[in-house]
Short mmCIF file of C-alpha atoms in Angstrom, two decimals:
data_model
loop_
_atom_site.label_atom_id
_atom_site.label_comp_id
_atom_site.label_asym_id
_atom_site.label_seq_id
_atom_site.Cartn_x
_atom_site.Cartn_y
_atom_site.Cartn_z
CA MET A 1 -0.09 -0.21 -0.03
CA LEU A 2 1.16 3.69 -0.86
CA ILE A 3 1.73 5.45 2.40
CA LEU A 4 1.46 9.27 1.84
CA ALA A 5 3.27 12.21 4.24
CA VAL A 6 2.77 15.57 3.74
CA VAL A 7 6.09 17.62 4.58
CA VAL A 8 5.50 21.32 5.31
CA VAL A 9 7.63 23.69 4.91
CA THR A 10 7.36 27.43 6.03
CA VAL A 11 9.16 29.56 3.26
CA ALA A 12 10.38 33.11 4.75
CA ALA A 13 10.84 35.64 1.57
CA GLY A 14 14.26 35.61 0.60
CA VAL A 15 15.18 32.21 1.84
CA SER A 16 16.01 29.57 -0.13
CA LEU A 17 13.85 25.89 0.41
CA GLY A 18 14.82 23.34 2.26
CA LEU A 19 12.44 20.21 1.60
CA LEU A 20 12.70 18.26 5.28
CA ALA A 21 12.36 14.71 4.75
CA SER A 22 11.92 11.03 7.29
CA ASP A 23 15.07 9.59 7.47
CA GLY A 24 16.60 7.25 4.48
CA GLY A 25 17.56 4.13 6.93
CA ASP A 26 21.00 5.09 7.50
CA GLY A 27 20.54 8.27 9.77
CA ALA A 28 20.91 10.97 7.55
CA PRO A 29 18.15 13.31 5.84
CA VAL A 30 16.63 11.99 2.27
CA GLY A 31 14.93 14.25 -0.22
CA SER A 32 15.96 17.63 0.13
CA ALA A 33 16.07 20.02 -2.53
CA GLN A 34 18.17 22.56 -2.66
CA GLY A 35 19.00 26.31 -4.45
CA GLN A 36 15.30 26.78 -5.29
CA SER A 37 14.54 30.81 -5.03
CA SER A 38 12.28 32.12 -2.38
CA ALA A 39 10.35 33.23 -5.70
CA GLY A 40 9.79 30.08 -6.70
CA ALA A 41 8.82 29.14 -3.40
CA VAL A 42 5.30 31.27 -2.76
CA GLU A 43 3.80 30.80 -5.49
CA GLY A 44 0.08 31.19 -4.67
CA SER A 45 0.87 33.56 -1.70
CA SER A 46 -0.69 37.22 -1.48
CA PRO A 47 1.78 40.18 -1.91
CA THR A 48 -0.69 42.23 0.01
CA ALA A 49 -1.43 40.12 2.85
CA SER A 50 1.56 40.25 4.63
CA LYS A 51 0.15 41.24 7.79
CA THR A 52 -2.21 38.54 7.43
CA PRO A 53 -1.19 34.33 7.53
CA SER A 54 -0.27 33.80 3.63
CA PRO A 55 -1.31 30.31 3.06
CA THR A 56 1.55 27.70 3.40
CA PRO A 57 3.38 26.20 0.68
CA THR A 58 3.66 22.61 0.77
CA ARG A 59 4.88 19.66 -1.35
CA SER A 60 4.16 16.17 -0.90
CA TYR A 61 6.08 13.29 -1.61
CA PRO A 62 4.69 9.23 -1.41
CA LEU A 63 6.92 6.59 0.18
CA SER A 64 8.99 5.71 -2.42
CA ARG A 65 8.27 1.87 -3.53
CA THR A 66 11.02 -0.67 -4.84
CA PRO A 67 12.51 -0.28 -8.42
CA ARG A 68 11.36 -2.89 -10.85
CA THR A 69 14.29 -4.34 -12.24
CA ILE A 70 15.35 -7.66 -13.96
CA PRO A 71 17.06 -9.26 -11.84
CA ALA A 72 14.96 -7.80 -8.72
CA VAL A 73 16.44 -5.68 -5.96
CA ARG A 74 17.01 -7.98 -3.01
CA ALA A 75 16.17 -4.84 -0.62
CA HIS A 76 14.91 -1.50 -0.63
CA THR A 77 14.76 0.57 2.19
CA PRO A 78 11.68 3.88 1.10
CA ALA A 79 12.01 7.12 1.61
CA ARG A 80 10.28 10.33 0.72
CA GLY A 81 11.70 12.85 -1.78
CA PRO A 82 11.88 13.58 -5.03
CA GLY A 83 14.26 10.39 -6.38
CA TRP A 84 16.88 10.96 -9.33
CA GLN A 85 16.82 11.68 -12.96
CA PRO A 86 19.96 12.05 -15.20
CA GLU A 87 19.81 15.96 -16.93
CA LYS A 88 22.78 17.17 -19.26
CA GLY A 89 25.60 18.71 -16.91
CA GLN A 90 25.10 16.34 -14.37
CA ARG A 91 28.84 14.49 -13.38
CA VAL A 92 29.54 11.05 -12.63
CA VAL A 93 32.52 11.09 -10.01
CA VAL A 94 34.44 8.10 -8.56
CA SER A 95 35.84 8.00 -4.89
CA ASP A 96 38.90 5.37 -6.71
CA GLY A 97 40.43 5.64 -9.33
CA ASP A 98 39.42 1.40 -10.05
CA LEU A 99 36.11 2.46 -10.93
CA ALA A 100 37.14 4.38 -13.95
CA ASP A 101 35.73 1.90 -16.41
CA GLU A 102 32.65 1.49 -14.53
CA GLY A 103 32.43 5.19 -14.22
CA ARG A 104 33.05 6.32 -18.24
CA LEU A 105 30.24 3.69 -18.92
CA LEU A 106 28.03 4.67 -16.88
CA ALA A 107 28.24 8.49 -17.90
CA GLY A 108 28.06 7.61 -21.62
CA GLU A 109 25.01 5.41 -21.16
CA LEU A 110 22.90 8.05 -19.33
CA GLY A 111 24.64 11.54 -21.50
CA LEU A 112 25.98 12.87 -18.41
CA THR A 113 29.82 14.04 -17.70
CA TYR A 114 32.42 11.49 -16.43
CA ALA A 115 34.50 13.75 -13.93
CA GLY A 116 36.97 10.98 -12.17
CA GLU A 117 38.19 11.18 -8.83
CA LYS A 118 36.32 14.51 -7.13
CA ASP A 119 35.94 15.16 -3.22
CA ASP A 120 33.65 17.56 -3.63
CA VAL A 121 30.05 17.56 -4.02
CA ARG A 122 27.27 18.80 -6.73
CA ALA A 123 23.61 18.89 -6.83
CA GLY A 124 23.05 15.88 -9.33
CA ASP A 125 26.08 13.93 -8.78
CA VAL A 126 26.39 10.46 -9.42
CA ARG A 127 29.38 9.09 -7.16
CA LEU A 128 30.74 5.38 -7.27
CA ALA A 129 32.68 4.39 -4.32
CA LEU A 130 34.57 1.04 -2.95
CA ASN A 131 33.75 0.32 0.73
CA ASP A 132 35.75 -1.52 3.12
CA ASP A 133 32.95 -4.30 4.46
CA GLU A 134 35.26 -7.17 5.00
CA GLY A 135 33.65 -10.29 4.73
CA ALA A 136 30.88 -9.15 2.17
CA ASP A 137 29.84 -10.54 -1.13
CA PRO A 138 32.16 -8.81 -3.73
CA GLU A 139 29.40 -8.91 -5.93
CA SER A 140 27.17 -6.54 -3.71
CA TYR A 141 26.27 -2.99 -3.50
CA SER A 142 24.22 -0.25 -1.96
CA MET A 143 22.77 2.17 -3.43
CA THR A 144 21.63 5.58 -2.00
CA VAL A 145 19.38 8.31 -3.75
CA ARG A 146 19.26 11.24 -1.37
CA GLY A 147 19.28 15.14 -2.05
CA GLY A 148 18.89 14.88 -6.15
CA ARG A 149 21.86 12.58 -5.59
CA VAL A 150 23.08 8.73 -6.12
CA THR A 151 26.13 7.33 -3.98
CA ILE A 152 26.62 3.47 -5.25
CA SER A 153 29.16 1.83 -3.33
CA GLY A 154 30.50 -1.97 -2.71
CA PRO A 155 33.15 -3.93 -1.42
CA ALA A 156 34.81 -4.80 -4.93
CA ASP A 157 34.22 -2.64 -8.53
CA ALA A 158 31.71 -5.93 -9.27
CA GLY A 159 29.52 -4.84 -7.10
CA VAL A 160 29.71 -1.15 -8.03
CA PHE A 161 28.99 -1.88 -11.79
CA TYR A 162 25.69 -4.01 -10.84
CA GLY A 163 24.75 -1.14 -9.08
CA THR A 164 25.37 0.81 -11.90
CA ARG A 165 22.78 -1.56 -13.92
CA THR A 166 20.08 -1.04 -11.57
CA LEU A 167 20.48 2.91 -11.73
CA LYS A 168 20.36 2.54 -15.71
CA GLN A 169 17.03 0.21 -15.72
CA GLU A 170 15.73 2.68 -13.24
CA VAL A 171 15.86 5.92 -15.80
CA HIS A 172 15.19 3.72 -18.47
CA GLY A 173 12.47 5.57 -20.96
CA GLY A 174 12.83 8.49 -18.53
CA GLY A 175 11.96 6.89 -15.64
CA THR A 176 13.15 8.34 -11.72
CA ALA A 177 15.17 6.23 -9.52
CA PRO A 178 13.30 6.41 -6.15
CA GLU A 179 14.39 7.84 -3.19
CA GLY A 180 15.68 5.37 -0.51
CA VAL A 181 18.29 2.72 -0.29
CA VAL A 182 18.99 -0.45 -2.25
CA ARG A 183 20.60 -3.15 -0.56
CA ASP A 184 21.65 -6.13 -3.11
CA GLU A 185 23.44 -8.83 -3.56
CA PRO A 186 23.10 -12.55 -5.98
CA ALA A 187 21.91 -15.66 -4.56
CA LYS A 188 24.38 -17.65 -6.82
CA PRO A 189 27.76 -16.42 -8.26
CA VAL A 190 27.55 -18.75 -11.04
CA ARG A 191 24.76 -16.72 -13.49
CA GLY A 192 25.81 -18.28 -17.14
CA LEU A 193 24.55 -18.23 -20.76
CA MET A 194 26.82 -20.91 -23.06
CA LEU A 195 27.14 -21.03 -26.64
CA ASP A 196 27.72 -23.72 -29.03
CA ILE A 197 29.53 -21.64 -31.50
CA ALA A 198 31.09 -24.89 -32.70
CA ARG A 199 27.68 -26.06 -34.69
CA LYS A 200 26.64 -22.89 -35.78
CA HIS A 201 29.09 -19.88 -36.34
CA PHE A 202 28.00 -16.68 -35.12
CA THR A 203 29.59 -13.28 -35.80
CA ALA A 204 31.90 -11.63 -33.15
CA GLY A 205 29.51 -8.74 -33.42
CA TRP A 206 25.87 -10.98 -32.47
CA ILE A 207 28.15 -12.14 -29.54
CA GLU A 208 29.50 -8.81 -28.47
CA ASP A 209 25.77 -7.78 -28.17
CA ARG A 210 24.64 -10.75 -25.80
CA VAL A 211 27.65 -9.73 -23.87
CA ARG A 212 26.18 -6.42 -23.84
CA GLU A 213 22.74 -7.82 -22.74
CA LEU A 214 24.28 -10.37 -20.09
CA GLY A 215 26.03 -7.47 -18.16
CA ASP A 216 22.81 -5.32 -18.22
CA LEU A 217 21.52 -7.93 -16.71
CA LYS A 218 24.01 -8.97 -14.09
CA TYR A 219 25.26 -12.29 -15.65
CA ASN A 220 28.70 -12.90 -15.07
CA GLN A 221 29.62 -16.17 -17.50
CA LEU A 222 29.89 -16.47 -20.61
CA GLY A 223 30.49 -20.03 -22.03
CA LEU A 224 31.73 -20.47 -25.74
CA HIS A 225 31.79 -24.36 -26.74
CA PHE A 226 33.88 -23.45 -29.97
CA SER A 227 34.47 -27.01 -30.96
CA ASP A 228 32.71 -30.57 -32.07
CA ASP A 229 32.07 -33.19 -34.53
CA GLN A 230 30.60 -30.41 -36.58
CA GLY A 231 33.45 -27.41 -36.50
CA PHE A 232 36.36 -26.20 -34.80
CA ARG A 233 35.76 -21.86 -35.11
CA ILE A 234 38.78 -20.27 -33.15
CA ALA A 235 41.71 -19.26 -35.16
CA SER A 236 44.74 -21.61 -34.16
CA ASP A 237 48.50 -21.53 -34.05
CA SER A 238 48.97 -24.60 -33.35
CA HIS A 239 46.94 -26.61 -35.54
CA PRO A 240 45.64 -24.32 -37.97
CA GLU A 241 44.55 -27.25 -40.09
CA ILE A 242 41.72 -28.19 -38.05
CA VAL A 243 40.02 -24.59 -38.05
CA SER A 244 37.04 -23.95 -39.86
CA ARG A 245 36.41 -21.86 -42.77
CA GLU A 246 34.02 -20.05 -41.01
CA HIS A 247 36.01 -18.95 -37.38
CA LEU A 248 36.82 -16.28 -34.81
CA THR A 249 40.10 -14.46 -35.29
CA LYS A 250 42.13 -14.58 -32.36
CA ALA A 251 41.58 -10.45 -32.50
CA GLN A 252 38.13 -11.01 -32.50
CA VAL A 253 37.65 -13.52 -29.47
CA LYS A 254 40.04 -11.08 -27.76
CA ARG A 255 37.37 -8.12 -28.39
CA ILE A 256 34.84 -10.16 -26.88
CA VAL A 257 36.43 -10.89 -23.93
CA ASP A 258 37.60 -7.65 -23.26
CA LEU A 259 34.14 -6.21 -23.53
CA ALA A 260 33.21 -9.22 -21.31
CA ALA A 261 35.73 -8.10 -18.71
CA SER A 262 34.46 -4.68 -18.92
CA ARG A 263 31.31 -6.06 -17.77
CA HIS A 264 32.21 -8.20 -15.03
CA ILE A 265 31.70 -11.37 -17.35
CA THR A 266 34.05 -14.42 -17.34
CA VAL A 267 34.54 -16.16 -20.61
CA VAL A 268 34.27 -19.37 -20.06
CA PRO A 269 36.16 -21.56 -23.26
CA GLU A 270 35.15 -25.32 -23.85
CA ILE A 271 37.09 -27.78 -26.30
CA ASP A 272 35.07 -30.36 -25.78
CA SER A 273 37.03 -34.32 -25.16
CA PRO A 274 37.46 -37.16 -25.96
CA GLY A 275 34.25 -37.25 -27.75
CA HIS A 276 32.98 -34.80 -29.60
CA LEU A 277 36.30 -34.19 -31.74
CA GLY A 278 35.19 -34.61 -35.33
CA ALA A 279 36.84 -31.29 -36.42
CA VAL A 280 40.12 -32.55 -34.93
CA ILE A 281 39.62 -35.83 -36.46
CA ALA A 282 38.56 -34.74 -39.99
CA ALA A 283 42.28 -33.33 -40.22
CA HIS A 284 43.83 -35.96 -38.55
CA PRO A 285 41.76 -39.81 -39.19
CA ASP A 286 44.81 -41.40 -37.30
CA LEU A 287 43.19 -40.65 -33.97
CA GLN A 288 39.79 -42.20 -34.82
CA LEU A 289 39.21 -44.59 -32.17
CA ARG A 290 38.24 -47.59 -33.42
CA ASN A 291 36.44 -50.63 -32.56
CA ALA A 292 38.07 -54.42 -32.88
CA GLN A 293 36.68 -55.15 -36.61
CA GLY A 294 37.92 -51.17 -37.58
CA VAL A 295 34.92 -49.34 -37.42
CA ALA A 296 35.19 -45.94 -36.53
CA THR A 297 33.67 -44.32 -33.99
CA ARG A 298 32.15 -40.98 -34.82
CA GLY A 299 33.43 -38.11 -32.78
CA ALA A 300 35.74 -40.07 -30.45
CA VAL A 301 39.44 -40.01 -30.22
CA ASP A 302 41.35 -42.76 -29.26
CA ILE A 303 42.72 -42.00 -25.70
CA SER A 304 44.99 -45.01 -25.88
CA ASP A 305 47.05 -42.85 -28.71
CA PRO A 306 49.27 -40.48 -26.53
CA ASP A 307 49.35 -38.22 -29.72
CA ALA A 308 45.61 -37.72 -29.22
CA ALA A 309 46.28 -36.43 -25.82
CA GLU A 310 48.95 -34.15 -27.18
CA ILE A 311 46.77 -32.51 -29.84
CA VAL A 312 44.37 -31.75 -27.34
CA ASP A 313 46.86 -30.47 -24.63
CA ASP A 314 47.80 -28.49 -27.39
CA LEU A 315 44.92 -26.77 -27.66
CA LEU A 316 44.65 -26.02 -24.55
CA ASN A 317 48.00 -24.20 -23.80
CA GLU A 318 47.72 -22.32 -26.62
CA TYR A 319 43.99 -20.63 -25.63
CA ALA A 320 44.75 -20.26 -22.12
CA ASP A 321 46.18 -17.36 -22.66
CA LEU A 322 43.39 -15.49 -25.34
CA PHE A 323 41.01 -16.57 -22.32
CA PRO A 324 42.44 -14.90 -19.02
CA GLY A 325 39.37 -15.69 -16.76
CA GLY A 326 39.83 -19.00 -14.08
CA GLN A 327 37.22 -21.30 -15.27
CA TRP A 328 37.32 -24.06 -18.22
CA HIS A 329 35.21 -26.39 -19.73
CA LEU A 330 36.38 -29.97 -20.40
CA GLY A 331 33.73 -31.38 -21.52
CA GLY A 332 34.14 -34.85 -20.85
CA ASP A 333 30.62 -36.07 -21.99
CA GLU A 334 29.48 -38.99 -24.54
CA TYR A 335 32.54 -40.58 -25.07
CA GLN A 336 31.09 -43.40 -27.61
CA ALA A 337 33.07 -46.18 -26.56
CA LEU A 338 30.99 -46.36 -23.52
CA THR A 339 27.73 -46.77 -25.04
CA VAL A 340 28.25 -50.49 -25.96
CA SER A 341 27.47 -53.24 -24.47
CA ASP A 342 31.04 -54.34 -24.05
CA PRO A 343 33.18 -51.16 -23.61
CA GLU A 344 36.50 -54.00 -23.12
CA ALA A 345 35.73 -56.31 -25.98
CA SER A 346 34.42 -53.74 -28.18
CA PHE A 347 38.01 -52.08 -27.89
CA PRO A 348 41.12 -53.78 -26.89
CA GLN A 349 43.45 -51.21 -27.36
CA LEU A 350 41.48 -49.35 -24.95
CA ALA A 351 41.32 -52.00 -22.33
CA ARG A 352 44.86 -52.70 -22.64
CA ALA A 353 46.05 -49.00 -22.04
CA ALA A 354 43.31 -49.32 -19.02
CA THR A 355 45.08 -52.08 -17.50
CA GLU A 356 49.14 -51.04 -18.07
CA ALA A 357 48.40 -47.44 -16.32
CA TYR A 358 45.48 -48.49 -13.63
CA GLY A 359 45.91 -52.36 -12.74
CA SER A 360 44.62 -55.44 -13.61
CA GLY A 361 40.99 -54.62 -12.61
CA ALA A 362 40.92 -51.16 -14.43
CA GLY A 363 38.78 -50.49 -17.43
CA VAL A 364 37.82 -48.33 -19.88
CA ALA A 365 36.04 -45.71 -17.60
CA ASP A 366 38.79 -45.86 -15.79
CA LEU A 367 40.69 -44.94 -18.88
CA THR A 368 38.51 -42.08 -19.59
CA THR A 369 38.70 -40.39 -16.40
CA GLY A 370 41.84 -40.53 -15.97
CA TRP A 371 41.80 -38.48 -19.76
CA LEU A 372 39.81 -36.06 -17.90
CA ASN A 373 41.86 -35.68 -15.11
CA ASP A 374 44.75 -35.08 -17.20
CA ARG A 375 43.09 -32.44 -18.99
CA ALA A 376 42.04 -31.18 -15.37
CA ASP A 377 45.72 -31.12 -15.12
CA THR A 378 46.78 -29.28 -18.19
CA VAL A 379 44.45 -26.35 -17.61
CA ARG A 380 45.28 -26.13 -13.86
CA ALA A 381 48.85 -24.68 -14.98
CA HIS A 382 47.15 -22.21 -16.24
CA ASP A 383 44.99 -21.36 -12.90
CA LYS A 384 41.86 -22.17 -14.36
CA THR A 385 39.61 -24.19 -12.06
CA PRO A 386 37.95 -27.06 -14.32
CA ARG A 387 33.96 -28.30 -15.10
CA ALA A 388 33.16 -31.26 -17.00
CA TRP A 389 29.18 -32.57 -17.72
CA ASN A 390 28.13 -34.89 -15.41
CA ASP A 391 27.69 -37.66 -18.00
CA GLY A 392 32.01 -37.36 -17.68
CA PHE A 393 32.28 -38.91 -14.25
CA PHE A 394 31.58 -42.58 -13.63
CA ALA A 395 30.47 -44.57 -10.53
CA GLY A 396 32.01 -47.55 -9.11
CA THR A 397 35.60 -46.58 -11.18
CA SER A 398 38.77 -47.32 -9.03
CA VAL A 399 40.02 -43.84 -10.57
CA GLN A 400 37.96 -41.19 -9.53
CA ALA A 401 37.82 -37.84 -11.15
CA ASP A 402 39.64 -34.61 -9.17
CA LYS A 403 38.02 -33.61 -6.54
CA ASP A 404 37.77 -29.73 -7.56
CA ILE A 405 36.19 -30.57 -11.06
CA GLN A 406 32.80 -29.02 -11.32
CA VAL A 407 29.77 -30.82 -12.13
CA ALA A 408 27.89 -29.24 -14.97
CA TYR A 409 24.98 -31.01 -14.54
CA TRP A 410 22.69 -31.12 -17.66
CA THR A 411 21.21 -34.03 -18.16
CA GLY A 412 19.82 -37.56 -16.77
CA LYS A 413 19.29 -39.30 -20.15
CA GLU A 414 22.29 -40.01 -20.80
CA ILE A 415 24.54 -43.67 -19.85
CA GLY A 416 26.39 -42.83 -16.83
CA ALA A 417 24.19 -39.86 -15.72
CA ARG A 418 23.35 -40.43 -12.06
CA LEU A 419 21.09 -38.64 -9.86
CA PRO A 420 22.14 -35.37 -9.11
CA ALA A 421 22.14 -36.08 -5.17
CA GLU A 422 24.93 -38.70 -6.11
CA TYR A 423 27.29 -35.83 -6.59
CA LEU A 424 26.70 -33.53 -4.12
CA SER A 425 26.44 -36.03 -1.73
CA ALA A 426 30.26 -36.91 -2.33
CA GLY A 427 30.45 -33.01 -1.94
CA ARG A 428 31.35 -31.92 -4.89
CA LYS A 429 30.20 -28.49 -6.66
CA VAL A 430 27.55 -28.32 -9.30
CA ILE A 431 26.56 -26.16 -11.76
CA ASN A 432 22.92 -26.15 -12.74
CA TYR A 433 22.77 -26.68 -17.23
CA ASN A 434 18.88 -28.74 -16.76
CA ASP A 435 18.08 -29.55 -20.21
CA GLU A 436 14.66 -29.84 -18.79
CA PHE A 437 14.81 -25.78 -18.73
CA LEU A 438 17.59 -24.40 -19.63
CA TYR A 439 18.53 -25.83 -22.91
CA TYR A 440 17.59 -24.02 -25.87
CA VAL A 441 18.63 -26.51 -28.96
CA LEU A 442 17.87 -25.04 -32.18
CA GLY A 443 15.85 -27.60 -34.30
CA GLN A 444 14.07 -28.92 -31.45
CA PRO A 445 15.77 -32.66 -32.49
CA LEU A 446 14.72 -35.77 -30.24
CA THR A 447 12.73 -35.00 -27.56
CA PHE A 448 13.81 -31.28 -27.17
CA VAL A 449 11.69 -28.45 -27.15
CA TYR A 450 12.03 -24.50 -27.02
CA PRO A 451 12.01 -23.52 -23.18
CA THR A 452 9.70 -20.27 -22.36
CA GLY A 453 10.81 -17.85 -20.20
CA GLN A 454 7.66 -18.26 -18.21
CA ARG A 455 8.04 -21.97 -17.11
CA ILE A 456 11.46 -21.16 -15.91
CA TYR A 457 10.03 -18.23 -13.82
CA GLU A 458 6.92 -20.18 -12.55
CA GLN A 459 8.90 -23.81 -12.18
CA TRP A 460 12.77 -23.62 -12.08
CA THR A 461 14.84 -23.07 -9.48
CA PRO A 462 18.69 -23.33 -9.00
CA LEU A 463 17.73 -26.54 -6.87
CA VAL A 464 16.08 -28.42 -9.56
CA VAL A 465 19.53 -29.84 -11.29
CA ARG A 466 17.82 -32.55 -12.99
CA GLY A 467 13.90 -33.13 -14.60
CA THR A 468 11.50 -31.03 -12.61
CA GLN A 469 12.08 -32.35 -8.77
CA ALA A 470 14.15 -30.41 -6.54
CA VAL A 471 17.41 -31.95 -4.64
CA PRO A 472 17.49 -30.95 -0.49
CA ALA A 473 18.00 -27.71 0.22
CA LYS A 474 20.67 -28.82 2.43
CA TYR A 475 22.58 -29.08 -0.95
CA ASP A 476 22.13 -25.55 -1.78
CA ASP A 477 25.50 -24.02 -1.06
CA GLN A 478 27.17 -26.59 -3.43
CA ILE A 479 24.92 -25.27 -5.98
CA LEU A 480 27.22 -22.69 -7.71
CA GLY A 481 24.72 -20.94 -9.81
CA GLY A 482 23.60 -22.08 -13.54
CA SER A 483 23.50 -21.19 -16.97
CA PHE A 484 20.97 -21.13 -19.81
CA ALA A 485 22.90 -23.02 -23.00
CA VAL A 486 22.07 -22.48 -26.56
CA TRP A 487 22.57 -25.58 -28.82
CA CYS A 488 22.95 -25.40 -32.65
CA ASP A 489 22.00 -29.03 -33.31
CA LEU A 490 19.91 -28.42 -36.34
CA ALA A 491 22.46 -25.00 -37.16
CA ASN A 492 19.82 -23.25 -39.75
CA SER A 493 16.67 -23.89 -38.15
CA GLN A 494 17.07 -20.17 -36.81
CA THR A 495 19.09 -16.81 -37.78
CA GLU A 496 21.11 -15.48 -35.28
CA ALA A 497 18.23 -12.57 -34.94
CA GLN A 498 15.51 -15.53 -34.12
CA VAL A 499 18.44 -16.64 -31.73
CA ALA A 500 18.44 -14.09 -30.23
CA ALA A 501 14.63 -12.97 -30.05
CA GLY A 502 13.95 -16.77 -28.64
CA ILE A 503 16.37 -16.61 -25.65
CA ARG A 504 15.46 -12.65 -24.75
CA MET A 505 12.55 -13.92 -21.90
CA PRO A 506 13.92 -17.11 -20.81
CA LEU A 507 17.56 -14.81 -19.78
CA ARG A 508 15.56 -12.79 -17.83
CA ALA A 509 13.91 -15.43 -15.98
CA THR A 510 16.76 -17.61 -15.91
CA VAL A 511 19.10 -14.63 -13.95
CA GLN A 512 15.75 -13.60 -11.85
CA LYS A 513 15.98 -17.26 -10.17
CA LEU A 514 19.73 -17.00 -9.56
CA TRP A 515 19.61 -13.46 -8.01
CA ASP A 516 17.28 -13.77 -5.83
CA PRO A 517 16.12 -17.26 -4.24
CA GLY A 518 12.94 -15.87 -2.96
CA LYS A 519 9.59 -16.57 -4.96
CA PRO A 520 8.90 -13.82 -7.64
CA GLU A 521 6.58 -10.66 -6.27
CA LEU A 522 5.67 -10.10 -9.76
CA SER A 523 3.47 -12.30 -11.64
CA TRP A 524 4.83 -13.59 -15.17
CA THR A 525 2.47 -11.50 -17.12
CA GLU A 526 3.68 -8.70 -14.97
CA PHE A 527 7.58 -9.89 -15.55
CA LYS A 528 7.00 -10.09 -18.92
CA ALA A 529 5.17 -6.53 -19.20
CA LEU A 530 8.64 -5.03 -16.98
CA GLY A 531 10.97 -7.12 -19.74
CA ASP A 532 9.02 -5.26 -22.17
CA ARG A 533 9.22 -1.88 -20.61
CA LEU A 534 13.09 -1.90 -20.23
CA ASP A 535 14.22 -3.41 -23.69
#
């Protein structure tokens, strides 16, 4: 309910107007409006009635309402006052030089002047500041709108950036940032979009547009799956022979990575192995896995051949500097040697290699797990935290996947896929890619249907890791977050523009559920209308 309060201000001739307002929640007055002349304050008074009480001018400010943004802010302390709107000539200032990039970006977006580090205070200022809130989430921030000014502060530049995204949404389309204090932070540290740029070539400009969209929605990861059977889509110096005709140059990738960094988004590359390496095999057919009858296995390299490991490690090492973020996706899923009824009989060379490496009881699943661990060693040497698809982790093997390899849980349909609780009870950290809700598969092959924002908004939470059932809440801290995923199985089914339109509301619904753990206050109809208004 909107609570109205009237603030009465008595104005004497020749004295400038000062609007007093209630406490904004942190001990200081809010809603002051300075610099108005008495001439503007005595409207309606009679100049000939000086000996009789003149009508007292009043201004009414209702208690401010919580701003409506995507994702929704976690807490807002309302106050009475005019709020803030951007006007030409106003400044964005910073209290710390580390926030210069955030300040320049916001100033450019709102048509303000970036004034750099300043200690003085002017009407209309937006100030960005770092605070010394030790132990706080580095992605948290507070935003105070008071007296015609805005202050956004946080323990790290990421949080301050997210505060600027909130302000940008508040004033979008002529809106007003409401008086009061926003205190906000994400529920989950991983909020991602994964793009399959291997099966379908996406232009650099299109990917950059997605980066800007993700930044405004407070996403912090962009996955690039750039190697698969259908294509290898980034230029390579170590193995140029494997690169597809349509691909991104390293300069283009660097621009994408730099743009993402400016939005506090980490780009997470994926070279999937030992399956899904068809583009590599096309240039190196001798590496392809063959069964006992000599029949080739699609997309799979022979992991008993040291040359297969060498070429994959060459690529992992080559791209480590191109992607300076601390995350790497190793794939590990759908190795076709493990889809047959008796892998050891079908692939005797793999069986021999397993026993030679891990003892007489070892099998093909052990050898495949050893491959995953070896690739994890390669990226770990570059200070990357590895992750792999959940069906790349096997039960009942003597060789166990390294404990620090995060589980990218996508499905329960694949051979080897187990219930999420099995990974969680073993202490593993999980990222939710639930294919029931978060998989946008071009052409809708098999049983896939395009996910809707409404279904995500109304039915999915980060605890719903597989299918439609949630895991016990006791595992909440182990679920790092989630990622929406675009897969291009039937690459020509949609254009770039159609993909962008198709994932627009699902992306907004997904981040709402990753940022705020509570049930959304808005109905889906209201949320969709908000999304339409903010675009």
